[in-house]
mmCIF file of C-alpha atoms and ligand atoms in Angstrom:
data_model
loop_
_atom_site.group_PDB
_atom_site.id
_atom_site.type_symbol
_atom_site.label_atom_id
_atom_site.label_comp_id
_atom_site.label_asym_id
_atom_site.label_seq_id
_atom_site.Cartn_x
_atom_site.Cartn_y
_atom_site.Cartn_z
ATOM 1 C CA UNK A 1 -40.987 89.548 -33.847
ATOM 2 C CA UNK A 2 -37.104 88.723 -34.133
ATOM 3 C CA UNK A 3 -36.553 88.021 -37.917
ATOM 4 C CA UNK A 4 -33.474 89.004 -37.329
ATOM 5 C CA UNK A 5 -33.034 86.587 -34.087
ATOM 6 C CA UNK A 6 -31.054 83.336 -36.782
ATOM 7 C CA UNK A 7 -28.932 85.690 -38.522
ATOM 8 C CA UNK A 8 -27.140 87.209 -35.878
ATOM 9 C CA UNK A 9 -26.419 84.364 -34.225
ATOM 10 C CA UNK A 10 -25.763 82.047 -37.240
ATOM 11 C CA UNK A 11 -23.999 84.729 -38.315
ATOM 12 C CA UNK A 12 -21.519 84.108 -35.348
ATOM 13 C CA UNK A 13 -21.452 80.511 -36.410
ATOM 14 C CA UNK A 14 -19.475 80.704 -39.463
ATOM 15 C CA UNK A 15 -17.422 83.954 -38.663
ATOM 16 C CA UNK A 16 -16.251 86.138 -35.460
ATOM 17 C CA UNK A 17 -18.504 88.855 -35.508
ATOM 18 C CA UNK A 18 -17.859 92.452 -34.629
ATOM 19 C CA UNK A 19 -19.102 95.304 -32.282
ATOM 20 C CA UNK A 20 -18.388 98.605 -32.124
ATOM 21 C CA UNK A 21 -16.314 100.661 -29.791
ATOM 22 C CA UNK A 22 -17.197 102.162 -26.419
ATOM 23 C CA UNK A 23 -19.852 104.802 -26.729
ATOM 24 C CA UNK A 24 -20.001 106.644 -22.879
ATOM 25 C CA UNK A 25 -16.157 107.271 -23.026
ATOM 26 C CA UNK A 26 -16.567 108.665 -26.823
ATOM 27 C CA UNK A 27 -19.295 111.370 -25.896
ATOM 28 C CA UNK A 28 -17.519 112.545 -23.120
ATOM 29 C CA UNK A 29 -14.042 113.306 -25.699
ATOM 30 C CA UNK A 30 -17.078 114.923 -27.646
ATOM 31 C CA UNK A 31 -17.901 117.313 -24.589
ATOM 32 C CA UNK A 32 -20.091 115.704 -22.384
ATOM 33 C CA UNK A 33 -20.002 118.407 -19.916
ATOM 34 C CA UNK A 34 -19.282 116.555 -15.847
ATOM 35 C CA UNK A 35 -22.275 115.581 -14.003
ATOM 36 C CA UNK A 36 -24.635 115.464 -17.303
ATOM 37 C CA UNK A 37 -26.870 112.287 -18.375
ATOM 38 C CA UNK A 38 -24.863 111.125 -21.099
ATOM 39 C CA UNK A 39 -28.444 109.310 -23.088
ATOM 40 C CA UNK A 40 -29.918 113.093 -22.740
ATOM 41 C CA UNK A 41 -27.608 113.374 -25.766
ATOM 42 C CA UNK A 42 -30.255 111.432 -27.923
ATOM 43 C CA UNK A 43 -32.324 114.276 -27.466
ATOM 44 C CA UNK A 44 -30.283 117.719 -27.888
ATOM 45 C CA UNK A 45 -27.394 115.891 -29.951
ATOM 46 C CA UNK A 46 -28.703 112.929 -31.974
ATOM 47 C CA UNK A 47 -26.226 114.154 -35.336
ATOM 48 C CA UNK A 48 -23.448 113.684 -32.417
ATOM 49 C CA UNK A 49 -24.700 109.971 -32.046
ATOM 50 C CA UNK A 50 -25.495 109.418 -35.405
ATOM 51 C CA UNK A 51 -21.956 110.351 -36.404
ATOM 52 C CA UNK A 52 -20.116 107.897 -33.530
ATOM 53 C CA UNK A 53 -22.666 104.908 -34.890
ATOM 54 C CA UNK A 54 -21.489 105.516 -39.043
ATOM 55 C CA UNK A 55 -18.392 105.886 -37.982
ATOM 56 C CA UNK A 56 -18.028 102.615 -36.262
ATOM 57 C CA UNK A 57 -20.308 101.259 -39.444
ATOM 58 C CA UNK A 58 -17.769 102.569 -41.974
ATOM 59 C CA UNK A 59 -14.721 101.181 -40.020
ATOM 60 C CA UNK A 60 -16.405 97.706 -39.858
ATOM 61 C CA UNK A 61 -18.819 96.839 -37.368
ATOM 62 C CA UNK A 62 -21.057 94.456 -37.750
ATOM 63 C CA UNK A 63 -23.102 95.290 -34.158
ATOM 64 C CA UNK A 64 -23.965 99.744 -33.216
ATOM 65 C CA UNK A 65 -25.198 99.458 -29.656
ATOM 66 C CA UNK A 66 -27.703 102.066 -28.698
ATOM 67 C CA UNK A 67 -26.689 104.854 -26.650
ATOM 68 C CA UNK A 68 -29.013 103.867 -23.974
ATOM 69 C CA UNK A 69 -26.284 102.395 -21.121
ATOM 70 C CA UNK A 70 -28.131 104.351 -18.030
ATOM 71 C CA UNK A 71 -31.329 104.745 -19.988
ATOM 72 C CA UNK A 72 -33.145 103.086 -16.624
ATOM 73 C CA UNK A 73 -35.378 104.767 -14.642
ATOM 74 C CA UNK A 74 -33.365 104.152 -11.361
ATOM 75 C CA UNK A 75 -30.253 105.600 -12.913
ATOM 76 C CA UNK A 76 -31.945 108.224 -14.977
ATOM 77 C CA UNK A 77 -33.405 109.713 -12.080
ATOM 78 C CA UNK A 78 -29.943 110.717 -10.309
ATOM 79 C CA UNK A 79 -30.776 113.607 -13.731
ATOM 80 C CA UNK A 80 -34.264 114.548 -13.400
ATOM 81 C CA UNK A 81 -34.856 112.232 -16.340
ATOM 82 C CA UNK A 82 -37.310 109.768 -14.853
ATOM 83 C CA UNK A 83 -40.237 110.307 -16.763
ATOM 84 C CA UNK A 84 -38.540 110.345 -19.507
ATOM 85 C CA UNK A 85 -37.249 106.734 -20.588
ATOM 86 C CA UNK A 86 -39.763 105.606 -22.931
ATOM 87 C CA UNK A 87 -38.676 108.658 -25.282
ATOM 88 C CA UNK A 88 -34.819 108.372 -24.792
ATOM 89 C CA UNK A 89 -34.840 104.811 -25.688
ATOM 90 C CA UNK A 90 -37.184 105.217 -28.215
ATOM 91 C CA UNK A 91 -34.886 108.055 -30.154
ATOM 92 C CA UNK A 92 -31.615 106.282 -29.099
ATOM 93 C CA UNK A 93 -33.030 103.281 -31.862
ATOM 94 C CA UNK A 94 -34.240 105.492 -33.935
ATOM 95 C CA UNK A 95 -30.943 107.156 -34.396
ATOM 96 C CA UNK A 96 -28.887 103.843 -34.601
ATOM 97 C CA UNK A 97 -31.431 102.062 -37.021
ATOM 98 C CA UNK A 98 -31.834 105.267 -39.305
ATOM 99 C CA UNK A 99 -27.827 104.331 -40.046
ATOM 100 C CA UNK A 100 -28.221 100.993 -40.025
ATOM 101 C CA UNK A 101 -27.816 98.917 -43.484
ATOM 102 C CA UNK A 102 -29.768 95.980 -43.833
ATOM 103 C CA UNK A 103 -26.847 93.778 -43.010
ATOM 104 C CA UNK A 104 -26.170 94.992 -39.902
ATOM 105 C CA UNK A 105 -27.537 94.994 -36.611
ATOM 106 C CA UNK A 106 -28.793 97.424 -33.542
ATOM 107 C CA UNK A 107 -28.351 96.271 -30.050
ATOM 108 C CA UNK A 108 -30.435 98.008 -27.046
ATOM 109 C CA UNK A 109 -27.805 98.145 -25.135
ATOM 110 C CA UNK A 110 -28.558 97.929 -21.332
ATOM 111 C CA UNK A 111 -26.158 98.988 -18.067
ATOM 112 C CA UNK A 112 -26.396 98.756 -14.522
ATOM 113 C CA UNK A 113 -29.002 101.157 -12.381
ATOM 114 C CA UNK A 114 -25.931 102.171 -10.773
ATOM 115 C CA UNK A 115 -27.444 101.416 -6.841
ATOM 116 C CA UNK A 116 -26.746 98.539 -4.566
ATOM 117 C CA UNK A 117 -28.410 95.398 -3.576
ATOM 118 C CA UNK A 118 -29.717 94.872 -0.256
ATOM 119 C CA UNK A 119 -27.810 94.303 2.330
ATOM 120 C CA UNK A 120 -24.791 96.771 1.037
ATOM 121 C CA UNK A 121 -27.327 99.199 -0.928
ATOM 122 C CA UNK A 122 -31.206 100.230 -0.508
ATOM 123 C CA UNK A 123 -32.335 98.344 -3.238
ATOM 124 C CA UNK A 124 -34.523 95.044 -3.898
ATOM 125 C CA UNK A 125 -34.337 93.237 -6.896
ATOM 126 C CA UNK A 126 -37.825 93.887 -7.626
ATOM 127 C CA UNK A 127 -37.045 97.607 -8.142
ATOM 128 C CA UNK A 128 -33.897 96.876 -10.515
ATOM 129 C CA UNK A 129 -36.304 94.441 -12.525
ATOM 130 C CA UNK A 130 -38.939 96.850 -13.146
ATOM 131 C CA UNK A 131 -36.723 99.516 -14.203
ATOM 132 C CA UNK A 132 -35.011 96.918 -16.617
ATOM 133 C CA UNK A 133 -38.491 95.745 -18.030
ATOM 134 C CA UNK A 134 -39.670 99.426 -18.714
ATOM 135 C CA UNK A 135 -36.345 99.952 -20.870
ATOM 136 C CA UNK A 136 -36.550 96.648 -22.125
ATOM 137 C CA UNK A 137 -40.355 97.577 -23.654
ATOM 138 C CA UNK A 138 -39.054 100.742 -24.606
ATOM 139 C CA UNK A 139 -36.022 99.067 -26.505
ATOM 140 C CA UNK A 140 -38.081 96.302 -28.112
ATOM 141 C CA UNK A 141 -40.848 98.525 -29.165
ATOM 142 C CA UNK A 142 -38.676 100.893 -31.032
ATOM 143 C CA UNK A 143 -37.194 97.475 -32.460
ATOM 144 C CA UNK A 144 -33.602 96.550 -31.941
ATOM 145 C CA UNK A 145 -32.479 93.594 -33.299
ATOM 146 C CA UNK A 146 -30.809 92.318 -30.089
ATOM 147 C CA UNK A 147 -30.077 93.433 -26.661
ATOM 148 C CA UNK A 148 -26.740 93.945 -25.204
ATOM 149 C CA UNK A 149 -26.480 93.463 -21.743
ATOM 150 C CA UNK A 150 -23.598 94.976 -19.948
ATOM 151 C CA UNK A 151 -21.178 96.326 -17.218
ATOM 152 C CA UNK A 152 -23.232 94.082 -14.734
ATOM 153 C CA UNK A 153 -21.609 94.191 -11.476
ATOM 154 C CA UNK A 154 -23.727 91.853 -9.920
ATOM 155 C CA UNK A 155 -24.440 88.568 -10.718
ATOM 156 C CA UNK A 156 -28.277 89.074 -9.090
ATOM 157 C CA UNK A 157 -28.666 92.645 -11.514
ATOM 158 C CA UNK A 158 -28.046 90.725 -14.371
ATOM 159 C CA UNK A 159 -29.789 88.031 -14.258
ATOM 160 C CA UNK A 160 -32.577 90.541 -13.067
ATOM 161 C CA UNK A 161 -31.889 92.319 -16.786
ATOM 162 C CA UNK A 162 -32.014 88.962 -18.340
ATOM 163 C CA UNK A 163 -35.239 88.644 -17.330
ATOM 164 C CA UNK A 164 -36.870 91.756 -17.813
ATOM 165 C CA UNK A 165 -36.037 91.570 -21.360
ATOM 166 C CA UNK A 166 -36.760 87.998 -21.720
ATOM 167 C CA UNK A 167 -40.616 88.848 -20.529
ATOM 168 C CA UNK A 168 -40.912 91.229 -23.136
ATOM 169 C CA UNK A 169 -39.079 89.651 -26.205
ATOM 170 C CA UNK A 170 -37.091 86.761 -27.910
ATOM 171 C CA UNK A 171 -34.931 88.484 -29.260
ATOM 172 C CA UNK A 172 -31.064 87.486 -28.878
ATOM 173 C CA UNK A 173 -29.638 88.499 -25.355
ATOM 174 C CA UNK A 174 -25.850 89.018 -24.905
ATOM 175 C CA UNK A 175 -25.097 89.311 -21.235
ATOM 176 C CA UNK A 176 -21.742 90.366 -20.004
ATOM 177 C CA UNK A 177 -20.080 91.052 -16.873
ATOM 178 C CA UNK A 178 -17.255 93.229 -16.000
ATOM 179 C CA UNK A 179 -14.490 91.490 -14.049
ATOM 180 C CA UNK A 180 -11.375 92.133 -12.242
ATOM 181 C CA UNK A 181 -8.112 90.530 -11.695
ATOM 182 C CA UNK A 182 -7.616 89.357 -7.741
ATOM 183 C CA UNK A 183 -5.491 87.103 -7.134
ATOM 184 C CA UNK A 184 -7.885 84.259 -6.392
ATOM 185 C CA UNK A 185 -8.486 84.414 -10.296
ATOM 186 C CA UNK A 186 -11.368 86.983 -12.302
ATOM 187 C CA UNK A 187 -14.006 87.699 -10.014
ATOM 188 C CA UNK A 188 -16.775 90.311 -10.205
ATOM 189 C CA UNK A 189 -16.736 93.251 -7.798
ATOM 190 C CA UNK A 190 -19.389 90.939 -5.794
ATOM 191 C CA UNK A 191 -17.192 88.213 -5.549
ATOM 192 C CA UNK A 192 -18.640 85.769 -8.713
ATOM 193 C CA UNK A 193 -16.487 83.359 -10.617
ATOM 194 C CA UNK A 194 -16.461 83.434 -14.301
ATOM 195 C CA UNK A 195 -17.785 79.613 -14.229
ATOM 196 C CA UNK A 196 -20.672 80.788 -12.159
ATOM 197 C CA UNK A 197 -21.547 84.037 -13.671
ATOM 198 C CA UNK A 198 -21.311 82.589 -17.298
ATOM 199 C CA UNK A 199 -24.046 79.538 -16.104
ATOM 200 C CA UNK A 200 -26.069 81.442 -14.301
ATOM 201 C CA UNK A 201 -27.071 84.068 -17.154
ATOM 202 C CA UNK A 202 -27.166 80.849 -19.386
ATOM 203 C CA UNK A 203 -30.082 79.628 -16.608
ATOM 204 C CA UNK A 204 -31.717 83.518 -17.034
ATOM 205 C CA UNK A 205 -32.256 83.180 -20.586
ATOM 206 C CA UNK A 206 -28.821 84.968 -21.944
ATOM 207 C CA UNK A 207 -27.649 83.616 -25.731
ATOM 208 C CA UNK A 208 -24.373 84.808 -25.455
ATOM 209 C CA UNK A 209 -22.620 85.428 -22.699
ATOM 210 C CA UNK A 210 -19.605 87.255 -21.951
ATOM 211 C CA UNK A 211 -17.040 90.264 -20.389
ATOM 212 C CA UNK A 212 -16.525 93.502 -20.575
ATOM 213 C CA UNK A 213 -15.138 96.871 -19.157
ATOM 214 C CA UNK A 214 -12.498 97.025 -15.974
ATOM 215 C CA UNK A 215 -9.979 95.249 -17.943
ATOM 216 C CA UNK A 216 -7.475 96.256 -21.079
ATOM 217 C CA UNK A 217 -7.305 94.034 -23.536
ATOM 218 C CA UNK A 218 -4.458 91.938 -22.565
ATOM 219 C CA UNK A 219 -5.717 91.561 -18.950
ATOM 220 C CA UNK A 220 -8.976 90.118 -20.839
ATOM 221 C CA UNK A 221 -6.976 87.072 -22.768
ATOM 222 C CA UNK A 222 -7.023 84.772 -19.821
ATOM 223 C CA UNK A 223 -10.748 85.701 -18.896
ATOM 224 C CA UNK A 224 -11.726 84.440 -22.529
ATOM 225 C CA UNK A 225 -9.759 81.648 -21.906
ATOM 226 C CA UNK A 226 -11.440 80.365 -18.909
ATOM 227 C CA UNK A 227 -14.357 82.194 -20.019
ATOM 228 C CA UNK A 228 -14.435 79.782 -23.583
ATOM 229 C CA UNK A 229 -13.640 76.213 -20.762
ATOM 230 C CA UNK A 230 -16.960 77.893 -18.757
ATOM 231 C CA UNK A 231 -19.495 77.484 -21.127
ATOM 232 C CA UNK A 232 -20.899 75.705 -24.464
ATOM 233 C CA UNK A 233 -22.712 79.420 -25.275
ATOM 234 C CA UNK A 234 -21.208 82.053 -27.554
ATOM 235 C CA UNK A 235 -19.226 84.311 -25.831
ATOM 236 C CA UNK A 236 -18.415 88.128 -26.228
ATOM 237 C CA UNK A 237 -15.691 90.199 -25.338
ATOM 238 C CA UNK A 238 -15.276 94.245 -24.830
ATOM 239 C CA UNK A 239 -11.775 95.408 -22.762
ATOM 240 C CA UNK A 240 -11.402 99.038 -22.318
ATOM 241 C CA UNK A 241 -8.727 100.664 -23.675
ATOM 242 C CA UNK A 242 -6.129 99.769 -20.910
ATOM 243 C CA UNK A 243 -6.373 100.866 -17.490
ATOM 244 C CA UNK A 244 -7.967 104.550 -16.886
ATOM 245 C CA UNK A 245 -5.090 107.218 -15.956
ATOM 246 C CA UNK A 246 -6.514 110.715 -14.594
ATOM 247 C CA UNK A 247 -5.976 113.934 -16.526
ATOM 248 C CA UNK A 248 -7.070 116.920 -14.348
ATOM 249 C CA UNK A 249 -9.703 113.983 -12.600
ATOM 250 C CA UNK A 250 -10.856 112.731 -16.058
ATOM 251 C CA UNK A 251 -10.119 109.728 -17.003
ATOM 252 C CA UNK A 252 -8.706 108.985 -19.927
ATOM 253 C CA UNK A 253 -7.602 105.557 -21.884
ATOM 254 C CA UNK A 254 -3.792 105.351 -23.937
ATOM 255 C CA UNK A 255 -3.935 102.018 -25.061
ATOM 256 C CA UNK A 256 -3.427 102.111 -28.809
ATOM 257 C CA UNK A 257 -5.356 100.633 -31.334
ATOM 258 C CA UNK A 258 -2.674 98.246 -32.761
ATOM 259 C CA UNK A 259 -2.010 96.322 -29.810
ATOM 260 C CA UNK A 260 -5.513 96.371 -28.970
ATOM 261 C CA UNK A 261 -6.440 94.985 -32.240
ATOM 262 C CA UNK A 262 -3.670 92.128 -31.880
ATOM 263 C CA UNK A 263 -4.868 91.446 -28.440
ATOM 264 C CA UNK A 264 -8.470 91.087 -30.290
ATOM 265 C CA UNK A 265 -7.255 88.525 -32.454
ATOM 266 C CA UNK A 266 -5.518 86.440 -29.641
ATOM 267 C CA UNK A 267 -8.930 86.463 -28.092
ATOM 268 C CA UNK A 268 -10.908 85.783 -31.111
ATOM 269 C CA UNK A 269 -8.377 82.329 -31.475
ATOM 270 C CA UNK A 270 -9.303 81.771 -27.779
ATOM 271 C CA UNK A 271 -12.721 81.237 -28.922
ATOM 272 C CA UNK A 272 -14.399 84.392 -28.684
ATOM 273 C CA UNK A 273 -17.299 84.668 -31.107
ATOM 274 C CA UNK A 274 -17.889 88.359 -30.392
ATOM 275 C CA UNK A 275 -15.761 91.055 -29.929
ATOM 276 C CA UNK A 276 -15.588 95.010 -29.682
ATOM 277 C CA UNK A 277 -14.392 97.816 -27.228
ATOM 278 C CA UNK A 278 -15.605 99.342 -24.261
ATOM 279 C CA UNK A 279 -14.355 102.701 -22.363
ATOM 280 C CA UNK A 280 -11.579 104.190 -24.395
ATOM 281 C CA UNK A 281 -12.090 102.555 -27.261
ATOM 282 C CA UNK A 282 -13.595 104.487 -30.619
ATOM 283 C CA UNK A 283 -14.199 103.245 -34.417
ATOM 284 C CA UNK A 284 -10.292 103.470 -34.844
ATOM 285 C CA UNK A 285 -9.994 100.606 -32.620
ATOM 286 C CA UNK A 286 -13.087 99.029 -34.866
ATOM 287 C CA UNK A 287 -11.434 99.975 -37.819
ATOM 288 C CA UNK A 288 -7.791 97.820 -35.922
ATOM 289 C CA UNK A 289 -9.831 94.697 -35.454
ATOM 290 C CA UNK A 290 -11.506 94.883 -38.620
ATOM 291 C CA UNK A 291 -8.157 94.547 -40.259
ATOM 292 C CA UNK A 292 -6.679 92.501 -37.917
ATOM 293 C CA UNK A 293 -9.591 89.950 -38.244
ATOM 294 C CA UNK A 294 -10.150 89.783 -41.551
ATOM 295 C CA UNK A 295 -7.270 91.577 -43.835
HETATM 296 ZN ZN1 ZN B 1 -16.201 100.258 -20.129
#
């Protein structure tokens, strides 16, 4: 298992290395009708995901993350797609790897169940961990190269993630939080410090640890910073495309790929060894970075 596990990493060690844009906010510009499971896509519209993963290939990407965010059991239950998560993950790296070249890689990429921890939700953490470790078997059977951990919320859901997958392979973890700016500083929505969130997914088993969503790009310069002073790991980071506005209740992103791109570059000086776009963000912004990065 994990012949991939030195490259990826190593490859980090001699250059910054790139992911691909946001995949969620792309398939909803593609028509993701409201209220529908955006992974049921990997079933009825796999050419769909096929064509965002080249696309982001072609532009420059070094890293296609799986379009398998809510691909948990907890969170694909809110669409009648419980029984179903072996198979969605399953396709999901099927359709990623069967674009794949050799050089590149395929992350499982793994969200948040989308419920609450005891005491503000219903949930234990031994119910978030055994929907992570089903997708995480799911992910590592169909073989990904790495896993992507993301969006996490909450410090305790992550390192719940981190674990799941780290039962059921060695494979590189990236684990990344999504923070906002308060004015005590970045904090998660739960109230976690960068310095704390960064060691304790180092103490779950994370490789690389990092930040992502909530945040534009420029609001995401001083996280890196303090991010980079927080830990000795590699660290990854994935803004949105600025700040959501609503359009008839959607939202939608306007940053534009230029200054995102120089933003990316900023970041990448700061000391970031991974970096790549969440919500808003498509292989255009890829394509930005690429360019920016490395002429
Ligand atoms: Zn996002």
């Amino acid at each position: 298992m994990g012949t991939n596990k030195k490259s990826i990493l190593d490859l980090a060690k001699n250059r910054v290395v790139l992911f691909d844009g946001g995949m969620g906010s792309t398939i909803v510009s593609l028509g993701l009708p409201e209220g529908e499971c955006p992974e049921s896509w990997n079933l009825t519209h796999s050419e769909a995901i096929a064509k965002i993963h080249r696309k982001n290939l072609e532009a420059g990407a070094d890293i296609i993350e799986t379009n398998t965010f809510g691909a948990n059991r907890l969170r694909l239950a809110s669409f009648g797609y419980e029984s179903r998560v072996e198979e969605i993950n399953a396709r999901a790296v099927q359709i990623a790897k069967k674009v794949c070249p050799e050089d590149r890689f395929v992350a499982g990429d793994v969200g948040p169940c989308g419920v609450f921890l005891k005491p503000v939700g219903k949930s234990s953490i031994d119910e978030l961990e055994e929907s992570f470790l089903e997708q995480a078997k799911a992910l590592a059977r169909a073989q990904v190269d790495l896993f992507s951990i993301e969006t996490m919320y909450d410090l305790r859901e992550a390192v719940a993630a981190i674990k799941a997958v780290r039962t059921v392979s060695d494979l590189p973890v990236f684990a990344s939080m999504t923070f906002d700016k308060k004015s005590k500083g970045y904090l998660t929505m739960m109230g976690n410090t960068v310095s704390e969130c960064a060691a304790e997914l180092e103490k779950a088993g994370a490789d690389v640890v990092g930040a992502n969503c909530t945040l534009g790009s420029d609001g995401m310069i001083g996280l890196a910073e303090e991010l980079r002073k927080g830990t000795d790991l590699p660290i990854i980071i994935q803004p949105n495309a600025g700040k959501p506005k609503l359009n008839e209740g959607k939202p939608f992103y306007s940053q534009d790929s230029e200054s995102f791109a120089e933003d990316m570059k900023i970041i990448a000086e700061a000391g970031a060894n991974f970096v790549g776009g969440c919500c808003g963000t498509t292989h255009e912004f890829t394509r930005a970075i690429h360019q920016r990065l490395f002429g």
